[in-house]
mmCIF file of C-alpha atoms and ligand atoms in Angstrom:
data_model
loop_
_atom_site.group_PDB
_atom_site.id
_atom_site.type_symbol
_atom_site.label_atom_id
_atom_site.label_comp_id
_atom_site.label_asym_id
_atom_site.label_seq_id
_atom_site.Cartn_x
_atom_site.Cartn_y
_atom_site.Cartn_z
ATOM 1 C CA UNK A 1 4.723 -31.675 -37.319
ATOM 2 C CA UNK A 2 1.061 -31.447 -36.032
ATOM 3 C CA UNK A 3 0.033 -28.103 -35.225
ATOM 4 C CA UNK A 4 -0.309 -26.679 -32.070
ATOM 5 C CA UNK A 5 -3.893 -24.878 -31.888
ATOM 6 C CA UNK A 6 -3.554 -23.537 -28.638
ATOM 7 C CA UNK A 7 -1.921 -20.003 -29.381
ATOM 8 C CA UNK A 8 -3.698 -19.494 -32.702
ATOM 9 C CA UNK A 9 -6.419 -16.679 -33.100
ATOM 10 C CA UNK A 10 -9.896 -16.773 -34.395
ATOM 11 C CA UNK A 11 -8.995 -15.760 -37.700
ATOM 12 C CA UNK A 12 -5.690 -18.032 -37.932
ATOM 13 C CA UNK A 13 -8.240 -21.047 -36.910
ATOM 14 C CA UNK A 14 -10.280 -19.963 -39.808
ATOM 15 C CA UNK A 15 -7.687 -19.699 -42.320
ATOM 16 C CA UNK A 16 -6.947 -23.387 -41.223
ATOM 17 C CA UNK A 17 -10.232 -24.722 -41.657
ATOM 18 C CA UNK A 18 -10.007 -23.077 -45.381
ATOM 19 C CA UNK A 19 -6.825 -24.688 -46.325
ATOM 20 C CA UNK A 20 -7.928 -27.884 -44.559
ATOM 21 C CA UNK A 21 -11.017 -27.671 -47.616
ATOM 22 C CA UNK A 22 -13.642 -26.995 -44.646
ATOM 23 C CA UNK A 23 -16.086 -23.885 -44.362
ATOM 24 C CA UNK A 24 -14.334 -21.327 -42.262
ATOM 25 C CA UNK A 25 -17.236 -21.024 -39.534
ATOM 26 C CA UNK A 26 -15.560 -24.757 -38.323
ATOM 27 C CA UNK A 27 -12.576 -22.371 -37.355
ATOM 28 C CA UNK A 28 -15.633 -19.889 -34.784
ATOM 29 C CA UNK A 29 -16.297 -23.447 -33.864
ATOM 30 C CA UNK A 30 -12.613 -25.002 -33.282
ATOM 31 C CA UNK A 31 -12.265 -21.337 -31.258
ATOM 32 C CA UNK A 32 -14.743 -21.580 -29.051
ATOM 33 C CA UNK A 33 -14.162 -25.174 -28.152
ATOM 34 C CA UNK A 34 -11.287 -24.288 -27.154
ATOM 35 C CA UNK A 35 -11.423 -20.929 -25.152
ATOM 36 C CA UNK A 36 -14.899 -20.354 -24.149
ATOM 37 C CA UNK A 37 -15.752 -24.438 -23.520
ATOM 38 C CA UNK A 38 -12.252 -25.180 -22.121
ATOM 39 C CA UNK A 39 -12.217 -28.227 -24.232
ATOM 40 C CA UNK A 40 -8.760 -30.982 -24.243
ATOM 41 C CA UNK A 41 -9.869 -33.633 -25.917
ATOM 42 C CA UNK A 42 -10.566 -33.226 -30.030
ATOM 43 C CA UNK A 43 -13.009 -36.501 -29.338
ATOM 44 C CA UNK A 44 -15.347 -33.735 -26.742
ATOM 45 C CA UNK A 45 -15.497 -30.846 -29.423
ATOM 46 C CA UNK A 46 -18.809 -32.347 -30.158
ATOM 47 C CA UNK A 47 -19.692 -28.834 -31.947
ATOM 48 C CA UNK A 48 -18.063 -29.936 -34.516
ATOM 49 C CA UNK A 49 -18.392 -32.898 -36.939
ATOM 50 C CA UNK A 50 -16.823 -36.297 -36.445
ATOM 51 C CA UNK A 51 -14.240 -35.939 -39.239
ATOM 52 C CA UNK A 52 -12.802 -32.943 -38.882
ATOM 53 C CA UNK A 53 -12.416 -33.943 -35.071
ATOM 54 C CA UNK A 54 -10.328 -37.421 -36.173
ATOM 55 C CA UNK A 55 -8.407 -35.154 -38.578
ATOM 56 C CA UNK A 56 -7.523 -32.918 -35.571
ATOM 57 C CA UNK A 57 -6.693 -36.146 -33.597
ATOM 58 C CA UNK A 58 -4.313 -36.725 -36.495
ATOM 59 C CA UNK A 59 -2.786 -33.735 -37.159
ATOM 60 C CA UNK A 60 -3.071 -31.431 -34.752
ATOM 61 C CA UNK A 61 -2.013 -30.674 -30.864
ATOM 62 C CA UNK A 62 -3.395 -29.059 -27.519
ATOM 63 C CA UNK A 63 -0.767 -28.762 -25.097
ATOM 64 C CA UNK A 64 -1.126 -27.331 -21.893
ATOM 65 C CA UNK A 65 0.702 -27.265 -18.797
ATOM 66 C CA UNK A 66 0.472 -29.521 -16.314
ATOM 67 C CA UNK A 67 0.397 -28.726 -12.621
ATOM 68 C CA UNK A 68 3.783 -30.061 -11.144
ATOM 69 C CA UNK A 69 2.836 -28.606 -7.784
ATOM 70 C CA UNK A 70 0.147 -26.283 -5.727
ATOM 71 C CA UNK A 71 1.350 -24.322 -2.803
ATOM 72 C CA UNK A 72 -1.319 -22.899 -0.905
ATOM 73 C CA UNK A 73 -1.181 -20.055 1.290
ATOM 74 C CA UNK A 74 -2.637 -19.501 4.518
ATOM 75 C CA UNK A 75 -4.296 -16.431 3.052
ATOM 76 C CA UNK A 76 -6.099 -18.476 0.305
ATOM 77 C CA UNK A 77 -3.514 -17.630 -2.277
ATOM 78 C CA UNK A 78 -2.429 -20.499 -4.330
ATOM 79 C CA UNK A 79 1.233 -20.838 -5.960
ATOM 80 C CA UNK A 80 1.209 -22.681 -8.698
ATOM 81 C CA UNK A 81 4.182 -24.805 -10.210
ATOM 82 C CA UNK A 82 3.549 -25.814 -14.076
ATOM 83 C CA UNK A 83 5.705 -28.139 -16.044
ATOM 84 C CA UNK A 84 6.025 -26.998 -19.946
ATOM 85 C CA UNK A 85 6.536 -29.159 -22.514
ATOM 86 C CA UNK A 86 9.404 -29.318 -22.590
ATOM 87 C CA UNK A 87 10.111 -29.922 -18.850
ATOM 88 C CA UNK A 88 10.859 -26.270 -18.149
ATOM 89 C CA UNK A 89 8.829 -24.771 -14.960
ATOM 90 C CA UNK A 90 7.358 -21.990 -14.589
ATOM 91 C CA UNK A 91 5.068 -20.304 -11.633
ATOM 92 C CA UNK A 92 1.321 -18.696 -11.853
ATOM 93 C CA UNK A 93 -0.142 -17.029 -8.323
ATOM 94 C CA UNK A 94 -3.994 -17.640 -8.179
ATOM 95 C CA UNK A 95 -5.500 -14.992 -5.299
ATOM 96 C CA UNK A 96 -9.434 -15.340 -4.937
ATOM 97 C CA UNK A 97 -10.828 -12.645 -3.309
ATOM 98 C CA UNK A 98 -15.098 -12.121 -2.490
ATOM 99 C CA UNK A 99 -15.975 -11.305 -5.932
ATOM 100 C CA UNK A 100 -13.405 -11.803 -8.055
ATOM 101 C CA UNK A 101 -10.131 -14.255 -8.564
ATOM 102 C CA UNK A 102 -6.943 -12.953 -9.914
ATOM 103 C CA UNK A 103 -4.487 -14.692 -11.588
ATOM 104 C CA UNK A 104 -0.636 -13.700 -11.921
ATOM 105 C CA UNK A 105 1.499 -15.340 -15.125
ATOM 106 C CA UNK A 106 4.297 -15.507 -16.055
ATOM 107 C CA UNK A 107 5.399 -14.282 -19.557
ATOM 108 C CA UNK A 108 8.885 -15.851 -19.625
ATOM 109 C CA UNK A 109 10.516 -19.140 -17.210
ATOM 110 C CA UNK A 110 13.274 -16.942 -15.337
ATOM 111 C CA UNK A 111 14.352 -13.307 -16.218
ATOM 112 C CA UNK A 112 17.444 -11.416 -17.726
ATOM 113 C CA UNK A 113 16.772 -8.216 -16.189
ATOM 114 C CA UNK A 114 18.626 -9.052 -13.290
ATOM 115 C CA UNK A 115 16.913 -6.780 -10.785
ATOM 116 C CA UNK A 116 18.773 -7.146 -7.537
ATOM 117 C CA UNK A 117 15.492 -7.211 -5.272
ATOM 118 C CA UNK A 118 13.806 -9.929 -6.847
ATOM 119 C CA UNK A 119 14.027 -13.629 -6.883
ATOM 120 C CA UNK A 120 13.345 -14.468 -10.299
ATOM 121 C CA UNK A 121 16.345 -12.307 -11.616
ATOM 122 C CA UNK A 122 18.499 -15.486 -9.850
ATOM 123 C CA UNK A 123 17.068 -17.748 -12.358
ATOM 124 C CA UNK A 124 18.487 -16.075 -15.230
ATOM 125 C CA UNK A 125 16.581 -16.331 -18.807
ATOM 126 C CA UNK A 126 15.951 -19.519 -19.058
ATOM 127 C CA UNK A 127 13.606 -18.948 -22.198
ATOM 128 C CA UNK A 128 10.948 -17.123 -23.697
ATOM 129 C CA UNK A 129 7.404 -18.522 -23.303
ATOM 130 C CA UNK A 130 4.976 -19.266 -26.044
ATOM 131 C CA UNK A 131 1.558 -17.342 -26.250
ATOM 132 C CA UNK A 132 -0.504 -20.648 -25.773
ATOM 133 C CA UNK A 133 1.675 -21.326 -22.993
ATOM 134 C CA UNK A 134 0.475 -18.149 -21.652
ATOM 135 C CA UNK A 135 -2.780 -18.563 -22.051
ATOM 136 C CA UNK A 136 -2.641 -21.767 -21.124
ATOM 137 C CA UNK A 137 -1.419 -20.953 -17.731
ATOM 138 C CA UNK A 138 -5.359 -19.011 -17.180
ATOM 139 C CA UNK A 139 -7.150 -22.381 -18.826
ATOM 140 C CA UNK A 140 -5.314 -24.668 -16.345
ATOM 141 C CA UNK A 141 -5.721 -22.881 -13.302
ATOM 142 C CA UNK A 142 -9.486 -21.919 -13.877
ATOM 143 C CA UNK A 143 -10.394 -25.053 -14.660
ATOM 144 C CA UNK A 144 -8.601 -26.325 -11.409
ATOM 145 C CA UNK A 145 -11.348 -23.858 -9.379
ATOM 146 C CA UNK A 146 -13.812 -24.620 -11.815
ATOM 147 C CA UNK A 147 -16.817 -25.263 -9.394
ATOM 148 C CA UNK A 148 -15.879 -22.422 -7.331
ATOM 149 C CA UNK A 149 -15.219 -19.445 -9.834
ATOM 150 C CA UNK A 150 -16.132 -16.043 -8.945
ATOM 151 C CA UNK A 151 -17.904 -14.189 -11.107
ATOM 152 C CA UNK A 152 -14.778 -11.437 -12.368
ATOM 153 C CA UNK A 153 -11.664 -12.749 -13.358
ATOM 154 C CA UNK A 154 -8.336 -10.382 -13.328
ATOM 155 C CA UNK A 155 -5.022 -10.958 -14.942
ATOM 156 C CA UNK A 156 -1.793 -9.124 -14.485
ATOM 157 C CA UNK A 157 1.153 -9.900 -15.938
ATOM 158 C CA UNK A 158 3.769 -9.913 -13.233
ATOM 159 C CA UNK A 159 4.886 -13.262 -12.879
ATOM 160 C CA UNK A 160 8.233 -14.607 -13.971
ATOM 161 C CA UNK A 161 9.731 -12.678 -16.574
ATOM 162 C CA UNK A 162 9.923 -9.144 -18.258
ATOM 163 C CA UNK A 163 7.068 -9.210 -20.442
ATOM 164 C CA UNK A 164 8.320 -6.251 -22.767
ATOM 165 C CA UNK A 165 10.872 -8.447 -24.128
ATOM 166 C CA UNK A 166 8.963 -11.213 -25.384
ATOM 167 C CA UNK A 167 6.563 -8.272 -26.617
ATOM 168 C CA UNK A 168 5.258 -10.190 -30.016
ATOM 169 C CA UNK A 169 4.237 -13.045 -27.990
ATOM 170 C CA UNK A 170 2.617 -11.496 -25.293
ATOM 171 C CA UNK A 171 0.479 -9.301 -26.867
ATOM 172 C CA UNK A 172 -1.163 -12.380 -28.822
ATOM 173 C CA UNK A 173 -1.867 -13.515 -25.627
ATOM 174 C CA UNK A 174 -3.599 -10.585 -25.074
ATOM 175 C CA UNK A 175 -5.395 -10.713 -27.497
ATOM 176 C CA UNK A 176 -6.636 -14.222 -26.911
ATOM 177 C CA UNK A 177 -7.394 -13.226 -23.125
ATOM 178 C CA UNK A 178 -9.741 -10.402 -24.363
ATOM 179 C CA UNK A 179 -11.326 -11.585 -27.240
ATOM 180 C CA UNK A 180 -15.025 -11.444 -26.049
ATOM 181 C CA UNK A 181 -15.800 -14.408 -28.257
ATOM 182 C CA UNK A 182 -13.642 -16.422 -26.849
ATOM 183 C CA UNK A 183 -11.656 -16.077 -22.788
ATOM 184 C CA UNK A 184 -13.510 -12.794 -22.338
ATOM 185 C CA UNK A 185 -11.198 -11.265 -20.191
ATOM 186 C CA UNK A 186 -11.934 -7.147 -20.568
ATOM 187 C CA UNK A 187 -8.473 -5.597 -21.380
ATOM 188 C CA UNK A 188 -9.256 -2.713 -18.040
ATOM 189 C CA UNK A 189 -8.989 -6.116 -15.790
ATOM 190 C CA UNK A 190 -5.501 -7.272 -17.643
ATOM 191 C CA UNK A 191 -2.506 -5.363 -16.415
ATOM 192 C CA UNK A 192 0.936 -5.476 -17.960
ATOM 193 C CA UNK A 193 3.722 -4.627 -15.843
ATOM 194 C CA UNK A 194 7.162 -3.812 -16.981
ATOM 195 C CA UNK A 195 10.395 -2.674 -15.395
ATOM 196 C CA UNK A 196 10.915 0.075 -17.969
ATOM 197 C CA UNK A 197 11.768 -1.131 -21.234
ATOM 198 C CA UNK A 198 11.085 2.097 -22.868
ATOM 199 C CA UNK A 199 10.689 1.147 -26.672
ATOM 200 C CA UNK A 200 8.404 -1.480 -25.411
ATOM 201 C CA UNK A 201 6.073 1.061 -23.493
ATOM 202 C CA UNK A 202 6.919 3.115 -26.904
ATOM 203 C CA UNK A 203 5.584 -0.061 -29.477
ATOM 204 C CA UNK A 204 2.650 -0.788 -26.653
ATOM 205 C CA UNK A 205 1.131 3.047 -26.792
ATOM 206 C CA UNK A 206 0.770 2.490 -30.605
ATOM 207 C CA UNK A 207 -1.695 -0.994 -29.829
ATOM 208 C CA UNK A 208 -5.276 -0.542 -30.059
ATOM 209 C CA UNK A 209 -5.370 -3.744 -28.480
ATOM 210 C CA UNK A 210 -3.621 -3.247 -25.514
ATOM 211 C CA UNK A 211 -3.522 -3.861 -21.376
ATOM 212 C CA UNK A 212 -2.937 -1.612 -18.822
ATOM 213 C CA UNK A 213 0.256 -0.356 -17.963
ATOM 214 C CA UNK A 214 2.335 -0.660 -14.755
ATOM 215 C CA UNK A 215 5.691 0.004 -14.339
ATOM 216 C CA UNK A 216 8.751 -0.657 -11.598
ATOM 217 C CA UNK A 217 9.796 2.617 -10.759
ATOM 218 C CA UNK A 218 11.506 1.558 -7.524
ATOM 219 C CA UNK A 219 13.683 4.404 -6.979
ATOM 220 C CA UNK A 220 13.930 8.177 -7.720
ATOM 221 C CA UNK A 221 17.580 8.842 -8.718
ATOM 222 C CA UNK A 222 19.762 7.352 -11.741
ATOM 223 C CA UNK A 223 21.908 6.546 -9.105
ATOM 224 C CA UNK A 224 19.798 4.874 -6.702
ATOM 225 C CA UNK A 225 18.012 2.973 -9.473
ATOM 226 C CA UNK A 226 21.053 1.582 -11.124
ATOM 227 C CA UNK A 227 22.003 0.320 -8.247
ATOM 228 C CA UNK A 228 18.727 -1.500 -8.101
ATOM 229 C CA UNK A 229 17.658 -2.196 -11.039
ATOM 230 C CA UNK A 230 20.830 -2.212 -13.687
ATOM 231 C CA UNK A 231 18.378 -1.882 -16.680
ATOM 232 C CA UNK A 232 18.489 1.544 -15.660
ATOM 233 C CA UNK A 233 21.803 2.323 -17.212
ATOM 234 C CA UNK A 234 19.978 1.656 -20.711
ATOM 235 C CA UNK A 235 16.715 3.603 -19.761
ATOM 236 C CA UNK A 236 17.348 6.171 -17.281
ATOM 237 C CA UNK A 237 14.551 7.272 -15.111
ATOM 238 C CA UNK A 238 13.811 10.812 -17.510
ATOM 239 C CA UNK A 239 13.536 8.558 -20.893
ATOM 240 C CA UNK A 240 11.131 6.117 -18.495
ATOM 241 C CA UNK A 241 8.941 8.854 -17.696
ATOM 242 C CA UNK A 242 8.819 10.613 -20.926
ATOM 243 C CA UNK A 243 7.339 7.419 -22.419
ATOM 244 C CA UNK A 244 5.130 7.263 -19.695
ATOM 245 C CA UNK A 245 4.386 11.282 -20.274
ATOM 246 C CA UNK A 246 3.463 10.307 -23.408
ATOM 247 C CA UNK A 247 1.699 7.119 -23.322
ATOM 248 C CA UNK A 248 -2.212 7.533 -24.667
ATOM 249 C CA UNK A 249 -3.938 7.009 -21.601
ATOM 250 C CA UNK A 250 -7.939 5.846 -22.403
ATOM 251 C CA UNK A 251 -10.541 7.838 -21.187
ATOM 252 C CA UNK A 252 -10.870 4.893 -18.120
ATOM 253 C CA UNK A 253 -7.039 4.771 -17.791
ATOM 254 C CA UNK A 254 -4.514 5.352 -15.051
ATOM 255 C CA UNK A 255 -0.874 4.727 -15.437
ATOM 256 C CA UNK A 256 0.378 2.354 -12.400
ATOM 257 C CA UNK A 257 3.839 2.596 -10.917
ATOM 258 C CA UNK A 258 4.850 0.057 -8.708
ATOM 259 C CA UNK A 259 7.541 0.900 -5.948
ATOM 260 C CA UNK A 260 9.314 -1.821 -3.986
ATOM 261 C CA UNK A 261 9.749 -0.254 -0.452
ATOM 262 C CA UNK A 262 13.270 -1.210 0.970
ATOM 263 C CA UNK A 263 14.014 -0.356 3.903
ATOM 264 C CA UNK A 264 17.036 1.851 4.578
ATOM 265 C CA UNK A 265 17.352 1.650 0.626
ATOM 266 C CA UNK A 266 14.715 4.088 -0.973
ATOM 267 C CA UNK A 267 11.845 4.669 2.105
ATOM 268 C CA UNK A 268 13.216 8.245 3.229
ATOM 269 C CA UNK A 269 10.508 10.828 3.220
ATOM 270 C CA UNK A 270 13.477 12.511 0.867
ATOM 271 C CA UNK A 271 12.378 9.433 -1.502
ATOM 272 C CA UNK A 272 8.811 10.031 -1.398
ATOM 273 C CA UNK A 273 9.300 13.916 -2.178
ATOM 274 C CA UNK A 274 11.345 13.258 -4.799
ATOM 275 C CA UNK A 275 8.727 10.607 -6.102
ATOM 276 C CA UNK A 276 5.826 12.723 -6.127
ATOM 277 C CA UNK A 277 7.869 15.416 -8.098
ATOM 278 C CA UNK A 278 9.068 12.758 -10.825
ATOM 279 C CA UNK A 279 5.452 12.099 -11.389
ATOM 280 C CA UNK A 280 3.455 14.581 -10.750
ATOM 281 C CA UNK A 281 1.075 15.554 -13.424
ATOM 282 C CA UNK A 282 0.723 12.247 -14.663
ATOM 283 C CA UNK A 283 -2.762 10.454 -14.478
ATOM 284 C CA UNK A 284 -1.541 7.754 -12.071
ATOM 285 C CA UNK A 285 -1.790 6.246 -8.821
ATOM 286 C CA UNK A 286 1.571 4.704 -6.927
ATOM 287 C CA UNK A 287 1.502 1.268 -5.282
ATOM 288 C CA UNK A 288 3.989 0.598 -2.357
ATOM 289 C CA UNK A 289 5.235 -2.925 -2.433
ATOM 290 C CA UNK A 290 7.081 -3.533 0.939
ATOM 291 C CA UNK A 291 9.821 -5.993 -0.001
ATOM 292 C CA UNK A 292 9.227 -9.786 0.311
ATOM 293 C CA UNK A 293 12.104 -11.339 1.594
ATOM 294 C CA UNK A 294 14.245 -12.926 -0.825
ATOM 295 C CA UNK A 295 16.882 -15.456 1.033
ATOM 296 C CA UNK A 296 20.537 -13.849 0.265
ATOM 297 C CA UNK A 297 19.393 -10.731 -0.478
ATOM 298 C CA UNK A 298 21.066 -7.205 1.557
ATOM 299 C CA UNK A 299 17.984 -5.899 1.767
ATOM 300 C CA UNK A 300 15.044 -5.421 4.267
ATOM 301 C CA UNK A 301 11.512 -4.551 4.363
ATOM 302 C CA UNK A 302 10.721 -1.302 5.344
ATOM 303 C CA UNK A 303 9.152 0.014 9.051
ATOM 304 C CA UNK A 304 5.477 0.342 9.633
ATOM 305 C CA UNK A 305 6.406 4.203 10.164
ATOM 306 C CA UNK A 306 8.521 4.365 6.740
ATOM 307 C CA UNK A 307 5.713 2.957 4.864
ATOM 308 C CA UNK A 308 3.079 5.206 6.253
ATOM 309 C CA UNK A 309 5.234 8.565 6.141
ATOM 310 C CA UNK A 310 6.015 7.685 3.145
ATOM 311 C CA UNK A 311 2.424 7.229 1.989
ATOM 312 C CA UNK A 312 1.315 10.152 3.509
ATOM 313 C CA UNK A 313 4.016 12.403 2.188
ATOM 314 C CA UNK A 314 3.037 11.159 -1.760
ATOM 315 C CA UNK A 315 -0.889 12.054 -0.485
ATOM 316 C CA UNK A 316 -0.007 15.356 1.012
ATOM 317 C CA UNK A 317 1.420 15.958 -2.110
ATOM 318 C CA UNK A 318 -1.566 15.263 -4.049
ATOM 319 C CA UNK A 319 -0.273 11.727 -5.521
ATOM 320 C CA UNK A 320 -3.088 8.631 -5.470
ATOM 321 C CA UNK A 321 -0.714 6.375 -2.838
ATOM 322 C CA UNK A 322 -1.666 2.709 -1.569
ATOM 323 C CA UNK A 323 0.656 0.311 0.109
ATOM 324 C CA UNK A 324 0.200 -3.302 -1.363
ATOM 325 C CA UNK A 325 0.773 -5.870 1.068
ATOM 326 C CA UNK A 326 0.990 -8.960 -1.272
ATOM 327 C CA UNK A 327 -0.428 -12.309 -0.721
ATOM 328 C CA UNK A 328 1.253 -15.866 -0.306
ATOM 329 C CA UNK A 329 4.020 -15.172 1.440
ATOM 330 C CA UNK A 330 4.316 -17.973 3.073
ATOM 331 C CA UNK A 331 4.557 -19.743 0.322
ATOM 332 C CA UNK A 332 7.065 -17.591 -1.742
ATOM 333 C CA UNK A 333 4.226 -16.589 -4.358
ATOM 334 C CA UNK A 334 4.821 -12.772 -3.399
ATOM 335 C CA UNK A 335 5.778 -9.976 -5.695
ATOM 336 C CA UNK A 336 9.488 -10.785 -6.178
ATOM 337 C CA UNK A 337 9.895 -14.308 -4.485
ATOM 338 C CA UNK A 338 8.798 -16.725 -8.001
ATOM 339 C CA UNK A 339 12.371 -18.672 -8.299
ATOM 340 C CA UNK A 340 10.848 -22.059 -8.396
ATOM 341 C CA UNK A 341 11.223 -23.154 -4.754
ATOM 342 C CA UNK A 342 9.888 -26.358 -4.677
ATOM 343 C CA UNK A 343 8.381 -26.531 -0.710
ATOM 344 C CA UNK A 344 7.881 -30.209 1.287
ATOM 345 C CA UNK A 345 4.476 -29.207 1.901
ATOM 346 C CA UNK A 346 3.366 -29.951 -2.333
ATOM 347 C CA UNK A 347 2.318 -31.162 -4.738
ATOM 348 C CA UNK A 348 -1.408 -31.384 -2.741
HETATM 349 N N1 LIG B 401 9.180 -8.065 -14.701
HETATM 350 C C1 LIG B 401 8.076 -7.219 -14.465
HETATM 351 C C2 LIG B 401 6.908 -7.944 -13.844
HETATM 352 C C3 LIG B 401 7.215 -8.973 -12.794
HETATM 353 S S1 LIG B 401 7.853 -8.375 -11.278
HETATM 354 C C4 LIG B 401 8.466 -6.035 -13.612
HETATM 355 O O1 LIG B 401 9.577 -6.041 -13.081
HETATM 356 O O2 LIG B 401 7.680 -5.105 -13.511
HETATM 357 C C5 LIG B 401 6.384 -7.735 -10.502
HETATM 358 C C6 LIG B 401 6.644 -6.669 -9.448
HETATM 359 O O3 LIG B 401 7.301 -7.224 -8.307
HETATM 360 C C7 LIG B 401 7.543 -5.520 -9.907
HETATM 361 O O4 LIG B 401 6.940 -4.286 -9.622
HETATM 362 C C8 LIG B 401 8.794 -5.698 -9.086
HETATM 363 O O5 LIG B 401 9.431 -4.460 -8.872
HETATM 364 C C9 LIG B 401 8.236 -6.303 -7.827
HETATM 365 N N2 LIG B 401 9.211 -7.034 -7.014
HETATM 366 C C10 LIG B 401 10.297 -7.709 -7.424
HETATM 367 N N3 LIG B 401 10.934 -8.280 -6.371
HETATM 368 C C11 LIG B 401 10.213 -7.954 -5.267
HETATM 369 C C12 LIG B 401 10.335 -8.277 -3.874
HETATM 370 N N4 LIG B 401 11.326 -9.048 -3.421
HETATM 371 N N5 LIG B 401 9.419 -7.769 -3.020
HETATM 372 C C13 LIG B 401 8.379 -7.030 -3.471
HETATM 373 N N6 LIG B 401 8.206 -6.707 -4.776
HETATM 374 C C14 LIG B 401 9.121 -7.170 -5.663
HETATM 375 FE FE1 LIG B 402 12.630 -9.555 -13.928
HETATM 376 FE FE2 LIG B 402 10.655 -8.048 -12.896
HETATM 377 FE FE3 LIG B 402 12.195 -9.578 -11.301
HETATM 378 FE FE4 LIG B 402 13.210 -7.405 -12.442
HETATM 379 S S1 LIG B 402 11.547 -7.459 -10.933
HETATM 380 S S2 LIG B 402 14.209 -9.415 -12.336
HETATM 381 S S3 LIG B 402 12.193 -7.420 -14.431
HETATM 382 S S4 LIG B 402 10.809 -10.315 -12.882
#
């Protein structure tokens, strides 16, 4: 089997050099070929000497994803649709703003958590992805804006999937993405977001490489939230927040919860009272997600009223409250609506 580089760290491309009988430095070399020059081809990594690159031809692999499809939004916001390896898809949301792009991945194709809200719950698991394949999904869709790039690039981690539960894998990508000798990314522009898998948020405050944290709240009672979410049977809304009460914030650091506004459902200004008291006294700020319509769904997206009572009720309260409108509708690359819908208007 050859081996696939794309997922191994510096020091895991170093230890192959060594056992390949090269200096270890070829591994810095083999690294930053790969991450900081974007390179594909072994024949191109002309940092490094002609035989080591035929041996890599030989023995080793760089697999990416390729790009099955681009939707693109009338707001600038770009849906991509990648094809895996091994035929799977999965979706990444690229949204360029003045200054700065940021790029939404996916962590797993589909999701288990079955949240009743969201689109990618209807997809089911359909596996775990890899971390190169994570990575991977940044490298491909850079290099696809590659004359363009703004300067900043952001990454959350709120694409398909529950990223908690394929926690090994991505916090290597993590690692990867932040490595200032190689992708760069600073870990205060990568944000992790999780619907509450409590010995996740548990494993992730002990990391001193770590992103930031954002978690589905979505509701304010057991009740409501099972109902919603039904992960909330196995962590209940007071073992959520005592995680998150004792999560080791950095100096820099909010906590981010994330609260899908549903009209009729959880936008009563009873809601946001009850909100502010679950969290108050936690360094945090709340973003309001008004639902993206999800076909099948009983659900509908809050008023302009709701959303602003309810906003002002969390500020009056002394809560840091911001409704997020999110980008791509259009295209069904909004919070919620990744379920692979495959739209006449691609592949471009
Ligand atoms: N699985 C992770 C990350 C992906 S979901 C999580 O659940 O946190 C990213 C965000 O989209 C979550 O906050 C989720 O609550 C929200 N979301 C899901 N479906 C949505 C929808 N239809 N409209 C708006 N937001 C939605
Ligand atoms: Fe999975 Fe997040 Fe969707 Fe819930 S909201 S089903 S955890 S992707």
């Amino acid at each position: 089997m050859p081996t696939e580089l794309l997922q191994l760290t510096l020091d895991e491309l170093r230890q192959l050099a060594a056992q390949w009988g090269e200096p270890a430095y070829r591994g810095n070399q083999l690294y930053h070929a790969l991450y900081v020059e974007h390179r594909r081809q072994f024949e191109q990594m002309t940092n490094l000497p002609l035989s080591i690159r035929q041996r890599l031809a030989g023995e080793a692999t760089i697999t990416l994803p390729e790009i099955a499809a681009r939707y693109v939004s009338a707001d600038g916001a770009i849906r991509y649709l990648l094809r895996l390896a091994d035929g799977k898809t999965i979706e990444t949301v690229w949204m360029p703003e003045s200054n700065r792009q940021t790029l939404c991945l996916s962590t797993q194709a589909g999701c288990a958590v079955d949240c009743h809200f969201c689109a990618t719950a209807q997809l089911g698991l359909l596996r775990n992805l890899t971390a190169g394949e994570i990575v991977g999904q940044v490298l491909v869709v850079l290099d696809d804006h590659r004359d363009t790039l703004r300067p900043r690039t952001n990454v959350v981690l709120m694409g398909q999937g529950e990223p908690l539960l394929n926690y090994d894998v991505t916090l290597r990508a993590v690692r990867l993405l932040a490595d200032p000798a190689g992708m760069n990314i600073p870990l205060r522009r990568i944000t992790l977001s999780t619907s509450g898998i409590v010995p996740g948020i548990r494993r992730l405050a002990g990391e001193v490489v770590r992103p930031k944290l954002a978690v589905s709240l979505n509701a304010t009672t057991d009740e409501q939230r099972s109902a919603l979410m039904p992960i909330n049977r196995k962590y209940p809304i007071a073992e959520l927040l005592a995680a998150c009460r004792d999560y080791p914030l950095r100096p820099w650091e909010r906590l981010t919860f994330e609260y899908v506004m549903l009209g009729g459902t959880n936008d009563s200004p009873e809601d946001a009272r009850r909100l502010a008291g679950l969290i108050g006294g936690l360094r945090a700020k709340i973003n309001l997600i008004p639902w993206n319509a999800v076909p099948d769904q009983p659900y509908r997206a809050p008023t302009e009223d709701a959303l602003d009572t309810f906003q002002r009720l969390l500020r009056e309260a002394g809560c840091l409250a911001f409704i997020r409108r999110s980008r791509g509708q259009d295209v069904f690359a909004a919070c919620g609506q990744l379920a692979l819908l495959e739209l006449p208007a691609g592949p471009d």
